[in-house]
Short mmCIF file of C-alpha atoms and ligand atoms in Angstrom, two decimals:
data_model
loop_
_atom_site.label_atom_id
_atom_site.label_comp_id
_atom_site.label_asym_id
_atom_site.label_seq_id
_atom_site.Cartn_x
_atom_site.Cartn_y
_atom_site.Cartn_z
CA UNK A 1 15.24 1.82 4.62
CA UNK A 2 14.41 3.13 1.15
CA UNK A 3 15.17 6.11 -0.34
CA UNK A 4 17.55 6.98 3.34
CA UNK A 5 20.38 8.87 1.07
CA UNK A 6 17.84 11.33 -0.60
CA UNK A 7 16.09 11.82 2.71
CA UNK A 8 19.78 12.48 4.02
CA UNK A 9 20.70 14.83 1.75
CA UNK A 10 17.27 16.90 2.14
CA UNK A 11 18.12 16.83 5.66
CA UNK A 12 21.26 18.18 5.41
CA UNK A 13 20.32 20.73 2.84
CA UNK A 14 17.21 21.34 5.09
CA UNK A 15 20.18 22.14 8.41
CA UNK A 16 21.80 24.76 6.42
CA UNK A 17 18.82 26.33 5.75
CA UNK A 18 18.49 26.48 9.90
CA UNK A 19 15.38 24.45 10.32
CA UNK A 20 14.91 23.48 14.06
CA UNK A 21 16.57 20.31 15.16
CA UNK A 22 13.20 19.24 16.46
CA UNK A 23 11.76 19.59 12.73
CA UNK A 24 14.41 18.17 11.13
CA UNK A 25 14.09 14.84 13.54
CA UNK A 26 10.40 14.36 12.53
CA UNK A 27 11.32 15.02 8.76
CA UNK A 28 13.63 12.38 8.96
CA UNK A 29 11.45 9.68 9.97
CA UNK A 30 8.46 10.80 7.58
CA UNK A 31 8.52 8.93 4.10
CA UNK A 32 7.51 11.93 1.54
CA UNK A 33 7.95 8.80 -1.25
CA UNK A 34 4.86 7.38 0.30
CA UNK A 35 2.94 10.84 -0.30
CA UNK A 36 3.71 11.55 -4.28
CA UNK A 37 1.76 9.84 -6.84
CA UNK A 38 4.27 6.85 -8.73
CA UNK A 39 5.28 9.30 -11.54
CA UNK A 40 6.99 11.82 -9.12
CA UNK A 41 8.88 8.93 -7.32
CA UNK A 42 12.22 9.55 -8.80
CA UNK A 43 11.62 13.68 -6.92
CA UNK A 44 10.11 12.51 -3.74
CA UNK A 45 13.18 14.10 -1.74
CA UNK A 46 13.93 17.23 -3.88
CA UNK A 47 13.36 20.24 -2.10
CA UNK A 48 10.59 21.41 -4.21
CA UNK A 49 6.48 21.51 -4.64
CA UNK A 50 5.12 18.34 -6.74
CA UNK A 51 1.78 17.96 -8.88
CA UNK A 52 -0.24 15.20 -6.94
CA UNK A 53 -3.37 15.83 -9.30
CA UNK A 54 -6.34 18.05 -9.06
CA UNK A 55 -4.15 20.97 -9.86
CA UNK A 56 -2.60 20.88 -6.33
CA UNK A 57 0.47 20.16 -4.63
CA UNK A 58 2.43 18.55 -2.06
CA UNK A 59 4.38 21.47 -0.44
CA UNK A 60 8.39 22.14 -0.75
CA UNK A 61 9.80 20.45 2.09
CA UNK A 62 11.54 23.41 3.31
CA UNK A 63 8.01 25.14 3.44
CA UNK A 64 6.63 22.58 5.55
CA UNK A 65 9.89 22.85 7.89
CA UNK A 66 9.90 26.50 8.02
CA UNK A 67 5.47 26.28 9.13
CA UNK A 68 6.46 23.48 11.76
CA UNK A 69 9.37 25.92 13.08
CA UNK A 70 6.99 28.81 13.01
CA UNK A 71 4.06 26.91 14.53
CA UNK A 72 6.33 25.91 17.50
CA UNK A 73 4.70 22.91 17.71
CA UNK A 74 5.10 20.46 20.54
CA UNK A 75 3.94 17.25 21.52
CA UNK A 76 0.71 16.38 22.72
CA UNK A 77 -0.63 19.16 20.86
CA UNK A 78 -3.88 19.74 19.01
CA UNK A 79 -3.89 20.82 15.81
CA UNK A 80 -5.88 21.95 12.70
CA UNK A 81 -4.26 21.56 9.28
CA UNK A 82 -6.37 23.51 6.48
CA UNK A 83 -5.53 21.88 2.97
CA UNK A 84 -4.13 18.05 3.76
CA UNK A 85 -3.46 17.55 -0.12
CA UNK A 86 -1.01 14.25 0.34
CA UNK A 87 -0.84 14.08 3.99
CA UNK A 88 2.61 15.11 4.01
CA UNK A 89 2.74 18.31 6.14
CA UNK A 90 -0.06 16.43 8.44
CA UNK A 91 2.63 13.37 8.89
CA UNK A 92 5.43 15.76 9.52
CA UNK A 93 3.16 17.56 12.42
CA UNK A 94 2.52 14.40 14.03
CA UNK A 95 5.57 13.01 14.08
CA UNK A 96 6.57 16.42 16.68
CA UNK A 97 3.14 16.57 18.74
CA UNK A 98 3.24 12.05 18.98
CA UNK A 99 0.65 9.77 20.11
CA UNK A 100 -0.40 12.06 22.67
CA UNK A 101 -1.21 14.69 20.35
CA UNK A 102 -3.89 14.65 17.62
CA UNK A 103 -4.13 16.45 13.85
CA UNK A 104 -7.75 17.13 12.29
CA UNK A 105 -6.94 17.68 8.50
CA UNK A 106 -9.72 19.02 6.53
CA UNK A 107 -9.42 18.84 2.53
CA UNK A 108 -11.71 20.43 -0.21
CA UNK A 109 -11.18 17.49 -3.35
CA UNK A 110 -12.66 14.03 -1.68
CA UNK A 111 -9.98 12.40 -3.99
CA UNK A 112 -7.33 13.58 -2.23
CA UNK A 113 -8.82 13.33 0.73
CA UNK A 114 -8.97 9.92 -0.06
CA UNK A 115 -5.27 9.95 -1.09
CA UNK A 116 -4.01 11.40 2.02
CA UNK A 117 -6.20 8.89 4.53
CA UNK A 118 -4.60 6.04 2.14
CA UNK A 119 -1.03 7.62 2.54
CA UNK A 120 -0.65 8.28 6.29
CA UNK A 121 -2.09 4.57 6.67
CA UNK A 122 0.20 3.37 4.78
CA UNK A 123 2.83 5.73 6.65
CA UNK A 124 1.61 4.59 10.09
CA UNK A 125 0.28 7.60 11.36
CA UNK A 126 -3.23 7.21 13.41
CA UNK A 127 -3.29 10.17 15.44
CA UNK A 128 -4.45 12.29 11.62
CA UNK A 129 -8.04 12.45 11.25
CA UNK A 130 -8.96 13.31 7.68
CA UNK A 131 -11.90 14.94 6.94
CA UNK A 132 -13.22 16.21 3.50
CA UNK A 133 -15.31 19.86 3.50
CA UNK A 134 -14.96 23.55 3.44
CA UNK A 135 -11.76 24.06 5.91
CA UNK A 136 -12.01 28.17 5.41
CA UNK A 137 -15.17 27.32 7.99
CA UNK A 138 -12.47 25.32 10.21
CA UNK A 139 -13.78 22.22 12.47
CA UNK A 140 -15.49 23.88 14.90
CA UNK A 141 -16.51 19.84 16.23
CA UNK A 142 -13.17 19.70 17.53
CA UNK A 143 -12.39 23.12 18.71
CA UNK A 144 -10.50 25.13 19.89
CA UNK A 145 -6.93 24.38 18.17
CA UNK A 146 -3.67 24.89 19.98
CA UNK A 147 -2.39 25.83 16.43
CA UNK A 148 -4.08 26.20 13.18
CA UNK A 149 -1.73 25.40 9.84
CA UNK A 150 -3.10 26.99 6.82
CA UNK A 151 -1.43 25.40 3.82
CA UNK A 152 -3.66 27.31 0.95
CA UNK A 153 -3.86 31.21 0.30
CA UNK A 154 -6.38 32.92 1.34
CA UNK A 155 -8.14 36.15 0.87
CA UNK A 156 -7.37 37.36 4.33
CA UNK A 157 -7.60 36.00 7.79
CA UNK A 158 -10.75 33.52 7.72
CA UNK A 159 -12.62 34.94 10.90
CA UNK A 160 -13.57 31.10 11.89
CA UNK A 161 -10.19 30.38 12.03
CA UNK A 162 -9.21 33.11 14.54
CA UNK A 163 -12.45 31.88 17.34
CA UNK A 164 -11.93 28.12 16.72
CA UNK A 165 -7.67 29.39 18.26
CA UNK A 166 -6.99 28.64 21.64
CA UNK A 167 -5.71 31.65 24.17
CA UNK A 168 -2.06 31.17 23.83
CA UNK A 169 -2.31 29.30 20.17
CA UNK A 170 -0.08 30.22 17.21
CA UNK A 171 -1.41 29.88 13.53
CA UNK A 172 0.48 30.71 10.29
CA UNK A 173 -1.45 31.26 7.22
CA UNK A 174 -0.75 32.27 3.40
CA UNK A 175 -2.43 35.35 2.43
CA UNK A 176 -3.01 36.97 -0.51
CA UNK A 177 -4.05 36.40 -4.95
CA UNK A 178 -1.20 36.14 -6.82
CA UNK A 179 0.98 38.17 -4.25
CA UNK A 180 0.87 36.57 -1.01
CA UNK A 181 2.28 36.80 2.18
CA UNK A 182 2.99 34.34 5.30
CA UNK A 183 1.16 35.14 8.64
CA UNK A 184 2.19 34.65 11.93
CA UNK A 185 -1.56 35.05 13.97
CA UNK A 186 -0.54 34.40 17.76
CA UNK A 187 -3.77 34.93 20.12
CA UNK A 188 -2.77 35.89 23.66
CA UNK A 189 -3.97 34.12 27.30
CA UNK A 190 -6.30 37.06 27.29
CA UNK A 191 -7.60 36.57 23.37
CA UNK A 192 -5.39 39.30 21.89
CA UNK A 193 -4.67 38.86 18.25
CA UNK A 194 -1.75 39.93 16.58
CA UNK A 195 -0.54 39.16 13.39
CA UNK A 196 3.07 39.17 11.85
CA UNK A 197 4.37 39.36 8.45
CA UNK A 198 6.78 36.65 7.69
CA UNK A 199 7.20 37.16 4.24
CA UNK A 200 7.00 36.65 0.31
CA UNK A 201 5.64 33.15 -0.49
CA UNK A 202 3.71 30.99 -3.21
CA UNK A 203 0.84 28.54 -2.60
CA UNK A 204 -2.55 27.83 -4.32
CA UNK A 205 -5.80 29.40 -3.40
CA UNK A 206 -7.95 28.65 -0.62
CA UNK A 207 -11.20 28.12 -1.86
CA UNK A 208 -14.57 28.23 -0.16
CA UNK A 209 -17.05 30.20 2.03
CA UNK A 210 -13.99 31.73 3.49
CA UNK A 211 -11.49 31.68 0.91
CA UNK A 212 -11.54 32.87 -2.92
CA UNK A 213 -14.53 31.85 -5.27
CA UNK A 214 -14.56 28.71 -6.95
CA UNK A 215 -15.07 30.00 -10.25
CA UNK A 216 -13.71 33.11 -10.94
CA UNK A 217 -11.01 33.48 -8.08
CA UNK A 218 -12.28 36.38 -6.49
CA UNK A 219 -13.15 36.24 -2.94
CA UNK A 220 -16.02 33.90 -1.15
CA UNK A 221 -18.77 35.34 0.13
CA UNK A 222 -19.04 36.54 4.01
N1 LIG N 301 -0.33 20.26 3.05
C1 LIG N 301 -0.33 19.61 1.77
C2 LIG N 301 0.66 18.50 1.67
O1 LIG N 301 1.44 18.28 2.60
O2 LIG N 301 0.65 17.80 0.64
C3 LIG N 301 -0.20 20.56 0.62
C4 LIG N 301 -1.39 21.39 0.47
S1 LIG N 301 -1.69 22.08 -1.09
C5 LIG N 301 -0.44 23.29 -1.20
C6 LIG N 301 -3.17 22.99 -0.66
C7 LIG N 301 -4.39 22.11 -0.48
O3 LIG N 301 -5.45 22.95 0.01
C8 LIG N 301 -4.91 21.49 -1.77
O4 LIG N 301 -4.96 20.10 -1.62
C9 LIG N 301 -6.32 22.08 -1.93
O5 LIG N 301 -7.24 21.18 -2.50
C10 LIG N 301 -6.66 22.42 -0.49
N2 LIG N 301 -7.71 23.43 -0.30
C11 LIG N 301 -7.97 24.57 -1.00
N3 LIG N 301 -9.04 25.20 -0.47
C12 LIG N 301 -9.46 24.46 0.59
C13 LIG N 301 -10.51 24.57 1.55
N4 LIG N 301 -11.37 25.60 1.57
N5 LIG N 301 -10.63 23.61 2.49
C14 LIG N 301 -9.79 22.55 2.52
N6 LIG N 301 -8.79 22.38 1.63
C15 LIG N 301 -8.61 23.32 0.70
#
């Protein structure tokens, strides 16, 4: 298989790090190479975030480990991914939930929504539904979400989000301009919403309805 020492080595960096064995089974078997654009080949398995164009990125694998472990994700699930960029994270999330589970990925930039359809095709994932559009407004067609994986930072908790969770779901979300913070959201069998704070991270802005303003980064209107 190609590239099977770098994916190795991220592995084994990725165990010390004490990512779930669960996560670190799916990562495994996902081929990030697939998901960066030709010119970041040679850093497909470096444990870092990579330019894919559009001023975006495909996420630090140990970022997408540490969502999966914190989404508790498990197979058969349904999930919402806000932000598919490359399709990485989405591949990585299907690999745990499997054919029985399904992943609607909503992206803002058609080109990389493009991008990622092409790349989990080419990955062999079908259970990953792409769709292009405003994900701060969620998929309410396909609601509600077992867990919701918000891979852009927002504002603050996009209120869409928190009705299109299912009683008993988990989502993690990036919060914050400049500053920003990781979420744990988990909403209760009885629709009781509490929210944890992970910790310090980096990711771009969510933009949209929901999310900051296109134009001059402050937030979307309500
Ligand atoms: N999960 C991705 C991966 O595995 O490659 C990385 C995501 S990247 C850090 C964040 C993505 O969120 C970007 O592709 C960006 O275009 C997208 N984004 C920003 N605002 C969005 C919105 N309102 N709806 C959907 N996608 C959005």
């Amino acid at each position: 298989m190609e590239y099977e020492r770098e994916r190795s080595h991220l592995i084994r960096s990725l165990r010390e790090q004490r990512v779930s064995e669960k996560t670190l089974k799916a990562m495994k078997k996902v081929p990030r190479h697939l998901f960066v654009p030709p010119v970041q080949l040679a850093n497909a398995y470096v444990d870092t975030p990579l330019p894919i164009g559009y001023a975006q990125t495909i996420s630090a694998p140990h970022m997408v480990a540490m969502m999966c472990d914190l989404l508790e994700i498990q197979e058969g699930q349904k999930i919402l991914e806000i932000g598919t960029g490359s399709g990485y994270n989405a591949a990585v999330m299907a690999e745990i939930i499997g054919k029985s589970g399904h992943i609607y990925s909503i992206e803002r930039v058609e080109k990389l929504a493009i991008f990622a359809r092409e790349n989990l095709e080419k990955a062999g994932y079908s259970n990953v539904d792409v769709i292009q559009g405003d994900g701060s407004l969620g998929y309410p067609e396909q609601a509600p979400y077992d867990r919701i994986c918000v891979t852009a930072s927002a504002p603050d908790t996009p209120k869409p989000l928190i009705e299109q969770l299912k009683p008993g779901g988990i989502m993690v979300l990036p919060e914050g301009e400049g500053y920003q913070r990781l979420y744990i959201i988990k909403k209760s069998l009885s629709g009781e919403v509490k929210k944890k704070d992970w910790g310090g991270v980096i990711f771009v802005p969510l933009l949209g309805q929901h999310g900051f303003d296109l134009y001059d980064n402050k937030r979307g209107k309500r």
